[in-house]
mmCIF file of C-alpha atoms in Angstrom:
data_model
loop_
_atom_site.group_PDB
_atom_site.id
_atom_site.type_symbol
_atom_site.label_atom_id
_atom_site.label_comp_id
_atom_site.label_asym_id
_atom_site.label_seq_id
_atom_site.Cartn_x
_atom_site.Cartn_y
_atom_site.Cartn_z
ATOM 1 C CA MET A 1 -28.868 -9.295 -24.857
ATOM 2 C CA LYS A 2 -25.202 -8.575 -24.354
ATOM 3 C CA ILE A 3 -23.633 -5.488 -22.857
ATOM 4 C CA ILE A 4 -20.025 -4.619 -22.184
ATOM 5 C CA LEU A 5 -19.840 -4.149 -18.425
ATOM 6 C CA ASN A 6 -16.602 -2.803 -16.961
ATOM 7 C CA LYS A 7 -14.729 -4.164 -19.994
ATOM 8 C CA ASN A 8 -16.328 -7.640 -19.832
ATOM 9 C CA ILE A 9 -19.194 -9.089 -21.851
ATOM 10 C CA GLN A 10 -22.276 -9.636 -19.707
ATOM 11 C CA THR A 11 -25.552 -11.260 -20.746
ATOM 12 C CA ILE A 12 -28.668 -9.710 -19.245
ATOM 13 C CA PRO A 13 -32.418 -10.009 -19.987
ATOM 14 C CA ASP A 14 -33.665 -7.832 -22.873
ATOM 15 C CA SER A 15 -34.690 -4.256 -22.029
ATOM 16 C CA SER A 16 -33.272 -4.415 -18.520
ATOM 17 C CA SER A 17 -33.091 -1.063 -16.760
ATOM 18 C CA ILE A 18 -29.994 0.022 -14.859
ATOM 19 C CA GLU A 19 -31.901 -0.712 -11.681
ATOM 20 C CA ASP A 20 -32.506 -4.293 -12.924
ATOM 21 C CA LEU A 21 -28.821 -4.652 -13.745
ATOM 22 C CA LEU A 22 -27.739 -3.475 -10.292
ATOM 23 C CA CYS A 23 -30.240 -5.806 -8.678
ATOM 24 C CA HIS A 24 -28.954 -8.688 -10.826
ATOM 25 C CA LEU A 25 -25.364 -7.866 -9.805
ATOM 26 C CA ASN A 26 -26.345 -7.361 -6.171
ATOM 27 C CA ILE A 27 -24.872 -3.845 -6.134
ATOM 28 C CA GLU A 28 -26.174 -1.262 -3.689
ATOM 29 C CA VAL A 29 -26.870 2.244 -5.057
ATOM 30 C CA LYS A 30 -24.479 4.046 -2.741
ATOM 31 C CA TYR A 31 -21.416 6.047 -3.713
ATOM 32 C CA ILE A 32 -21.360 4.770 -7.284
ATOM 33 C CA ALA A 33 -21.513 6.359 -10.720
ATOM 34 C CA ILE A 34 -22.755 4.708 -13.896
ATOM 35 C CA GLU A 35 -21.847 5.576 -17.443
ATOM 36 C CA VAL A 36 -23.597 4.198 -20.485
ATOM 37 C CA ASN A 37 -21.656 4.790 -23.702
ATOM 38 C CA GLU A 38 -19.539 7.413 -21.907
ATOM 39 C CA MET A 39 -22.561 9.406 -20.688
ATOM 40 C CA ILE A 40 -23.242 9.538 -16.966
ATOM 41 C CA VAL A 41 -26.718 8.366 -16.016
ATOM 42 C CA PRO A 42 -27.959 10.170 -12.873
ATOM 43 C CA LYS A 43 -29.095 7.937 -10.002
ATOM 44 C CA SER A 44 -32.628 9.338 -10.327
ATOM 45 C CA GLU A 45 -32.889 7.704 -13.777
ATOM 46 C CA TYR A 46 -31.704 4.175 -12.914
ATOM 47 C CA ASN A 47 -35.254 2.828 -12.871
ATOM 48 C CA ILE A 48 -36.280 4.348 -16.200
ATOM 49 C CA PHE A 49 -33.063 4.013 -18.199
ATOM 50 C CA ASN A 50 -33.336 0.883 -20.334
ATOM 51 C CA LEU A 51 -30.156 -0.687 -21.621
ATOM 52 C CA LYS A 52 -29.738 -1.773 -25.243
ATOM 53 C CA ASP A 53 -27.777 -4.540 -26.904
ATOM 54 C CA ASN A 54 -24.048 -3.683 -27.097
ATOM 55 C CA ASP A 55 -24.253 -0.787 -24.637
ATOM 56 C CA VAL A 56 -20.944 -0.064 -22.946
ATOM 57 C CA VAL A 57 -21.652 0.231 -19.246
ATOM 58 C CA GLU A 58 -19.197 1.321 -16.578
ATOM 59 C CA ILE A 59 -19.893 1.049 -12.880
ATOM 60 C CA ILE A 60 -17.443 3.266 -11.021
ATOM 61 C CA ASN A 61 -16.634 3.775 -7.361
ATOM 62 C CA ALA A 62 -14.068 5.328 -5.056
ATOM 63 C CA VAL A 63 -11.064 3.261 -3.983
ATOM 64 C CA GLY A 64 -7.888 3.893 -2.037
ATOM 65 C CA GLY A 65 -5.554 6.280 -3.807
ATOM 66 C CA GLY A 66 -3.167 9.175 -3.390
ATOM 67 C CA MET B 1 -2.678 26.926 14.838
ATOM 68 C CA PRO B 2 -5.153 28.934 12.708
ATOM 69 C CA LYS B 3 -7.474 26.833 10.615
ATOM 70 C CA LEU B 4 -6.840 26.041 6.974
ATOM 71 C CA ILE B 5 -9.728 27.206 4.802
ATOM 72 C CA ILE B 6 -10.441 25.223 1.656
ATOM 73 C CA ASN B 7 -13.632 25.705 -0.346
ATOM 74 C CA ASN B 8 -15.259 27.676 2.517
ATOM 75 C CA LYS B 9 -14.650 24.875 5.008
ATOM 76 C CA SER B 10 -12.123 25.186 7.825
ATOM 77 C CA TYR B 11 -9.756 22.449 8.868
ATOM 78 C CA ASN B 12 -7.782 22.060 12.083
ATOM 79 C CA SER B 13 -5.288 19.793 10.336
ATOM 80 C CA ARG B 14 -2.937 20.998 7.623
ATOM 81 C CA LEU B 15 -2.120 17.439 6.662
ATOM 82 C CA ILE B 16 -4.063 15.807 3.825
ATOM 83 C CA VAL B 17 -3.495 12.102 3.332
ATOM 84 C CA GLY B 18 -4.037 9.571 0.589
ATOM 85 C CA THR B 19 -5.832 6.271 1.097
ATOM 86 C CA GLY B 20 -3.789 4.066 -1.254
ATOM 87 C CA LYS B 21 -1.209 1.323 -0.607
ATOM 88 C CA TYR B 22 -2.415 0.279 2.855
ATOM 89 C CA LYS B 23 -2.607 -3.382 3.919
ATOM 90 C CA ASP B 24 -6.375 -3.183 4.323
ATOM 91 C CA LEU B 25 -9.200 -0.739 4.967
ATOM 92 C CA SER B 26 -8.914 -1.054 8.716
ATOM 93 C CA GLU B 27 -5.248 -0.004 8.638
ATOM 94 C CA THR B 28 -6.198 2.819 6.249
ATOM 95 C CA LYS B 29 -8.689 4.223 8.701
ATOM 96 C CA GLU B 30 -6.467 3.812 11.757
ATOM 97 C CA ALA B 31 -3.549 5.561 10.039
ATOM 98 C CA ILE B 32 -5.809 8.421 8.963
ATOM 99 C CA LEU B 33 -7.147 8.835 12.480
ATOM 100 C CA ASN B 34 -3.582 8.884 13.826
ATOM 101 C CA SER B 35 -2.582 11.501 11.248
ATOM 102 C CA GLY B 36 -5.386 13.821 12.358
ATOM 103 C CA ALA B 37 -6.186 14.492 8.690
ATOM 104 C CA GLU B 38 -9.716 15.698 7.963
ATOM 105 C CA MET B 39 -9.394 15.574 4.183
ATOM 106 C CA VAL B 40 -8.442 12.367 2.355
ATOM 107 C CA THR B 41 -7.830 11.625 -1.290
ATOM 108 C CA VAL B 42 -9.445 8.725 -3.126
ATOM 109 C CA ALA B 43 -9.086 7.275 -6.616
ATOM 110 C CA ILE B 44 -11.983 6.801 -9.039
ATOM 111 C CA ARG B 45 -11.957 3.316 -10.558
ATOM 112 C CA ARG B 46 -14.158 0.627 -12.107
ATOM 113 C CA MET B 47 -15.987 -1.349 -9.468
ATOM 114 C CA ASN B 48 -14.811 -4.853 -8.822
ATOM 115 C CA ILE B 49 -17.969 -6.596 -10.061
ATOM 116 C CA GLY B 50 -18.866 -9.740 -8.211
ATOM 117 C CA GLN B 51 -17.502 -8.688 -4.853
ATOM 118 C CA ASP B 52 -19.612 -9.565 -1.838
ATOM 119 C CA LYS B 53 -22.252 -6.889 -1.258
ATOM 120 C CA ASN B 54 -21.582 -7.105 2.453
ATOM 121 C CA LEU B 55 -17.860 -6.429 2.073
ATOM 122 C CA PRO B 56 -17.234 -2.871 3.246
ATOM 123 C CA SER B 57 -15.982 -0.355 0.735
ATOM 124 C CA LEU B 58 -13.560 2.515 1.321
ATOM 125 C CA LEU B 59 -16.358 5.017 1.944
ATOM 126 C CA ASP B 60 -17.929 2.722 4.531
ATOM 127 C CA TYR B 61 -14.697 3.127 6.494
ATOM 128 C CA LEU B 62 -14.227 6.820 5.737
ATOM 129 C CA ASP B 63 -17.656 8.354 6.055
ATOM 130 C CA PRO B 64 -17.954 11.371 3.710
ATOM 131 C CA LYS B 65 -20.049 13.037 6.408
ATOM 132 C CA ILE B 66 -16.991 13.015 8.680
ATOM 133 C CA PHE B 67 -14.048 13.284 6.282
ATOM 134 C CA THR B 68 -13.803 15.590 3.294
ATOM 135 C CA ILE B 69 -13.344 13.198 0.397
ATOM 136 C CA LEU B 70 -11.027 14.596 -2.252
ATOM 137 C CA PRO B 71 -11.360 12.549 -5.457
ATOM 138 C CA ASN B 72 -8.138 12.472 -7.409
ATOM 139 C CA THR B 73 -7.778 12.125 -11.183
ATOM 140 C CA ALA B 74 -4.612 10.057 -10.694
ATOM 141 C CA GLY B 75 -4.000 7.762 -13.624
ATOM 142 C CA CYS B 76 -5.248 10.308 -16.182
ATOM 143 C CA TYR B 77 -2.774 11.330 -18.875
ATOM 144 C CA ASN B 78 -4.880 13.858 -20.745
ATOM 145 C CA ALA B 79 -7.420 16.598 -20.047
ATOM 146 C CA LYS B 80 -10.353 14.643 -21.504
ATOM 147 C CA ASP B 81 -9.894 11.690 -19.156
ATOM 148 C CA ALA B 82 -9.361 13.971 -16.154
ATOM 149 C CA ILE B 83 -12.554 15.918 -16.890
ATOM 150 C CA ARG B 84 -14.518 12.678 -17.323
ATOM 151 C CA THR B 85 -13.131 11.374 -14.017
ATOM 152 C CA CYS B 86 -14.131 14.555 -12.164
ATOM 153 C CA HIS B 87 -17.710 14.293 -13.408
ATOM 154 C CA LEU B 88 -17.830 10.636 -12.323
ATOM 155 C CA ALA B 89 -16.478 11.649 -8.908
ATOM 156 C CA ALA B 90 -19.194 14.265 -8.497
ATOM 157 C CA GLU B 91 -21.836 11.673 -9.354
ATOM 158 C CA ILE B 92 -20.335 9.218 -6.832
ATOM 159 C CA LEU B 93 -20.202 11.847 -4.093
ATOM 160 C CA GLU B 94 -23.766 13.117 -4.460
ATOM 161 C CA GLY B 95 -22.799 16.276 -6.344
ATOM 162 C CA GLU B 96 -19.731 17.349 -4.343
ATOM 163 C CA LYS B 97 -17.441 19.195 -6.735
ATOM 164 C CA LEU B 98 -14.184 19.494 -4.808
ATOM 165 C CA VAL B 99 -11.526 17.577 -6.763
ATOM 166 C CA LYS B 100 -7.808 17.056 -6.949
ATOM 167 C CA LEU B 101 -6.780 17.531 -10.564
ATOM 168 C CA GLU B 102 -3.735 15.465 -11.451
ATOM 169 C CA VAL B 103 -2.825 14.955 -15.107
ATOM 170 C CA LEU B 104 0.345 12.963 -15.517
ATOM 171 C CA GLY B 105 2.982 13.062 -18.215
ATOM 172 C CA ASP B 106 4.596 9.644 -18.090
ATOM 173 C CA ASP B 107 4.682 6.436 -16.102
ATOM 174 C CA LYS B 108 8.275 6.603 -15.029
ATOM 175 C CA THR B 109 8.359 10.027 -13.366
ATOM 176 C CA LEU B 110 4.607 10.595 -12.841
ATOM 177 C CA TYR B 111 5.504 14.189 -13.535
ATOM 178 C CA PRO B 112 2.541 16.506 -14.200
ATOM 179 C CA ASN B 113 1.640 17.214 -17.826
ATOM 180 C CA VAL B 114 1.239 20.962 -17.430
ATOM 181 C CA THR B 115 -0.343 21.610 -20.845
ATOM 182 C CA GLU B 116 -3.103 19.075 -20.259
ATOM 183 C CA THR B 117 -3.509 20.197 -16.634
ATOM 184 C CA LEU B 118 -4.140 23.794 -17.737
ATOM 185 C CA LYS B 119 -6.596 22.630 -20.398
ATOM 186 C CA ALA B 120 -8.502 20.456 -17.909
ATOM 187 C CA ALA B 121 -8.551 23.208 -15.273
ATOM 188 C CA GLU B 122 -10.098 25.688 -17.710
ATOM 189 C CA GLN B 123 -12.965 23.345 -18.549
ATOM 190 C CA LEU B 124 -13.505 22.150 -14.980
ATOM 191 C CA VAL B 125 -13.810 25.723 -13.686
ATOM 192 C CA LYS B 126 -16.517 26.279 -16.322
ATOM 193 C CA ASP B 127 -18.199 23.103 -15.053
ATOM 194 C CA ASP B 128 -18.195 24.607 -11.549
ATOM 195 C CA PHE B 129 -15.598 22.290 -10.008
ATOM 196 C CA LYS B 130 -13.448 23.481 -7.101
ATOM 197 C CA ILE B 131 -9.979 22.426 -8.137
ATOM 198 C CA MET B 132 -6.973 21.639 -5.994
ATOM 199 C CA VAL B 133 -4.313 21.149 -8.610
ATOM 200 C CA TYR B 134 -1.213 18.973 -8.607
ATOM 201 C CA THR B 135 1.511 20.698 -10.594
ATOM 202 C CA THR B 136 5.215 21.212 -11.062
ATOM 203 C CA ASP B 137 7.191 23.536 -8.778
ATOM 204 C CA ASP B 138 7.096 26.250 -11.480
ATOM 205 C CA HIS B 139 5.648 29.494 -10.125
ATOM 206 C CA ILE B 140 4.636 30.769 -13.579
ATOM 207 C CA VAL B 141 2.453 27.723 -14.142
ATOM 208 C CA ALA B 142 1.171 27.935 -10.552
ATOM 209 C CA LYS B 143 0.046 31.511 -11.164
ATOM 210 C CA GLU B 144 -1.674 30.554 -14.421
ATOM 211 C CA LEU B 145 -3.582 27.812 -12.622
ATOM 212 C CA GLU B 146 -4.574 30.264 -9.906
ATOM 213 C CA ASN B 147 -5.710 32.791 -12.526
ATOM 214 C CA ILE B 148 -7.832 30.116 -14.212
ATOM 215 C CA GLY B 149 -9.617 29.696 -10.881
ATOM 216 C CA CYS B 150 -7.973 26.773 -9.057
ATOM 217 C CA ILE B 151 -8.606 27.090 -5.321
ATOM 218 C CA SER B 152 -5.352 25.507 -4.168
ATOM 219 C CA ILE B 153 -1.973 24.989 -5.815
ATOM 220 C CA MET B 154 -0.291 21.681 -5.032
ATOM 221 C CA PRO B 155 3.282 21.638 -6.289
ATOM 222 C CA LEU B 156 5.413 18.541 -5.940
ATOM 223 C CA ALA B 157 8.366 18.423 -3.560
ATOM 224 C CA SER B 158 9.790 15.581 -5.691
ATOM 225 C CA PRO B 159 8.246 12.766 -7.783
ATOM 226 C CA ILE B 160 5.196 10.917 -6.416
ATOM 227 C CA GLY B 161 6.165 8.069 -4.093
ATOM 228 C CA SER B 162 9.895 8.848 -4.394
ATOM 229 C CA GLY B 163 10.447 9.931 -0.790
ATOM 230 C CA LEU B 164 13.181 12.257 -2.024
ATOM 231 C CA GLY B 165 11.873 15.196 0.013
ATOM 232 C CA ILE B 166 12.114 18.784 -1.196
ATOM 233 C CA GLN B 167 14.371 19.070 -4.238
ATOM 234 C CA ASN B 168 13.866 22.764 -5.056
ATOM 235 C CA GLU B 169 12.958 24.629 -1.916
ATOM 236 C CA TYR B 170 13.416 28.042 -3.516
ATOM 237 C CA ASN B 171 10.884 27.113 -6.191
ATOM 238 C CA LEU B 172 8.343 26.270 -3.501
ATOM 239 C CA LEU B 173 9.163 29.533 -1.715
ATOM 240 C CA THR B 174 8.567 31.492 -4.908
ATOM 241 C CA ILE B 175 5.233 29.768 -5.500
ATOM 242 C CA LYS B 176 4.137 30.566 -1.947
ATOM 243 C CA GLU B 177 5.385 34.159 -2.238
ATOM 244 C CA ASN B 178 3.301 34.736 -5.401
ATOM 245 C CA SER B 179 0.192 32.806 -4.457
ATOM 246 C CA ASN B 180 -3.132 34.119 -3.195
ATOM 247 C CA VAL B 181 -4.592 30.652 -2.655
ATOM 248 C CA PRO B 182 -3.396 27.914 -0.260
ATOM 249 C CA VAL B 183 -0.186 26.189 -1.357
ATOM 250 C CA ILE B 184 -0.193 22.549 -0.330
ATOM 251 C CA VAL B 185 2.909 20.585 -1.184
ATOM 252 C CA ASP B 186 1.891 17.270 -2.697
ATOM 253 C CA ALA B 187 4.226 14.354 -3.362
ATOM 254 C CA GLY B 188 7.781 13.456 -2.516
ATOM 255 C CA VAL B 189 7.684 13.573 1.274
ATOM 256 C CA GLY B 190 9.765 10.722 2.708
ATOM 257 C CA THR B 191 9.810 11.287 6.419
ATOM 258 C CA ALA B 192 8.685 13.661 9.163
ATOM 259 C CA SER B 193 11.467 16.203 8.691
ATOM 260 C CA ASP B 194 10.419 16.655 5.046
ATOM 261 C CA ALA B 195 6.900 17.576 6.190
ATOM 262 C CA SER B 196 8.289 19.971 8.802
ATOM 263 C CA LYS B 197 10.525 21.563 6.207
ATOM 264 C CA VAL B 198 7.570 22.173 3.879
ATOM 265 C CA MET B 199 5.742 23.944 6.675
ATOM 266 C CA GLU B 200 8.864 25.852 7.736
ATOM 267 C CA LEU B 201 8.936 27.314 4.214
ATOM 268 C CA GLY B 202 5.558 28.871 4.996
ATOM 269 C CA CYS B 203 3.433 26.538 2.897
ATOM 270 C CA ASP B 204 -0.179 26.081 3.973
ATOM 271 C CA GLY B 205 -0.257 22.303 4.129
ATOM 272 C CA VAL B 206 1.142 18.967 2.984
ATOM 273 C CA LEU B 207 -0.430 16.069 1.125
ATOM 274 C CA MET B 208 1.136 12.632 1.356
ATOM 275 C CA ASN B 209 0.302 8.970 0.912
ATOM 276 C CA THR B 210 3.285 6.692 0.360
ATOM 277 C CA ALA B 211 5.394 8.126 3.200
ATOM 278 C CA ILE B 212 2.789 6.923 5.685
ATOM 279 C CA ALA B 213 1.277 3.885 3.951
ATOM 280 C CA CYS B 214 4.614 2.307 3.015
ATOM 281 C CA ALA B 215 6.480 3.081 6.250
ATOM 282 C CA LYS B 216 7.478 -0.007 8.254
ATOM 283 C CA ASP B 217 4.920 1.079 10.837
ATOM 284 C CA PRO B 218 2.279 3.205 9.052
ATOM 285 C CA LEU B 219 0.306 3.904 12.219
ATOM 286 C CA LEU B 220 3.346 5.339 13.998
ATOM 287 C CA MET B 221 4.460 7.297 10.927
ATOM 288 C CA ALA B 222 0.992 8.830 10.713
ATOM 289 C CA LYS B 223 1.437 10.170 14.259
ATOM 290 C CA ALA B 224 4.923 11.438 13.405
ATOM 291 C CA MET B 225 3.606 13.305 10.358
ATOM 292 C CA LYS B 226 0.860 14.964 12.386
ATOM 293 C CA LYS B 227 3.446 16.331 14.821
ATOM 294 C CA ALA B 228 5.859 17.261 12.044
ATOM 295 C CA VAL B 229 3.291 19.378 10.232
ATOM 296 C CA GLU B 230 2.233 21.100 13.431
ATOM 297 C CA SER B 231 5.769 21.807 14.619
ATOM 298 C CA GLY B 232 6.877 22.994 11.182
ATOM 299 C CA TYR B 233 3.942 25.387 11.069
ATOM 300 C CA ASP B 234 4.693 26.716 14.575
ATOM 301 C CA ALA B 235 8.420 27.053 13.839
ATOM 302 C CA TYR B 236 7.715 29.080 10.703
ATOM 303 C CA HIS B 237 5.440 31.455 12.591
ATOM 304 C CA ALA B 238 7.751 31.620 15.618
ATOM 305 C CA GLY B 239 10.481 32.873 13.265
ATOM 306 C CA ARG B 240 13.774 31.028 13.158
ATOM 307 C CA ILE B 241 17.062 32.688 14.155
ATOM 308 C CA PRO B 242 19.364 33.803 11.373
ATOM 309 C CA LYS B 243 22.218 31.446 10.537
ATOM 310 C CA LYS B 244 25.616 32.697 11.782
ATOM 311 C CA TYR B 245 29.064 31.497 10.914
ATOM 312 C CA HIS B 246 30.424 31.798 14.472
ATOM 313 C CA ALA B 247 29.152 30.594 17.827
ATOM 314 C CA SER B 248 27.068 32.621 20.240
ATOM 315 C CA ALA B 249 27.181 31.480 23.897
ATOM 316 C CA SER B 250 23.911 30.785 25.641
ATOM 317 C CA SER B 251 25.273 31.375 29.192
ATOM 318 C CA PRO B 252 26.194 34.867 30.483
ATOM 319 C CA LYS B 253 29.883 35.865 30.651
ATOM 320 C CA GLU B 254 29.350 37.753 33.913
ATOM 321 C CA GLY B 255 29.793 35.910 37.194
ATOM 322 C CA ASN B 256 31.823 33.048 35.819
ATOM 323 C CA VAL B 257 33.399 31.518 39.007
ATOM 324 C CA CYS B 258 36.555 30.547 37.137
ATOM 325 C CA ASP B 259 37.417 34.162 36.116
#
């Protein structure tokens, strides 16, 4: 299935959880936030939150700024 | 120097610094250590997907257990985006709800959009955020933000990144005079004397980024800013002499051998 990840189309296996996605992307669950369709998903739900086709996913972190 | 209290935490340093515009993360950290700052601002942005997992991130360099991380809503031009960004920041920082609210009006001046800032502040207070708010040097607006529940008022000295220093010192004085929460001047500082001047006005602190990060030698400028903030604070509390039109000799008249 396809999701929109940080503005880009990404193909991932059907019914992947957020945890699966992060594992696939090799992203550590540390100081990040994830939104699915503009709703924040708490870290405690990454393993049970299954993504759907066309979900808009944002993976957000802190960067240098003023 | 008495400690600065923000959100029930006390700070030895009255200098808050940004983490943007540095050459790399190592320079960022070294400059911050030189500045003595204990609170640093960060931006909330999409992750660069595909980057090496082993590459350190900003918060690997600036451990949130050591530094107070102040997420900034920079880049937001309306209340809705700023509120969304604050909630993302809290999720990133394990529930910490101290934020710098900055809602901008336009790209050219990066001047605060006061209407949207007020709207965002009202909602964020309801959502239990502790707001340090970037605003204009208008004391009426500053008071409204304080009344809404913002815990620190952060008026600009001049536009972000301009280095123009304080443009309306009497406006800053009026804000400080009317404020019951810390007043931290944010934006516009160009060099050390600007930071001293802010403190000599009696303000509680200074926030800067560009003045350090874009100096020819950021590490040295960070040291200069640390001293400037401290000496400005001391000078204000020491009480400057009144300005006089005529001279006043420092040596006694009595005993002059040439008389």
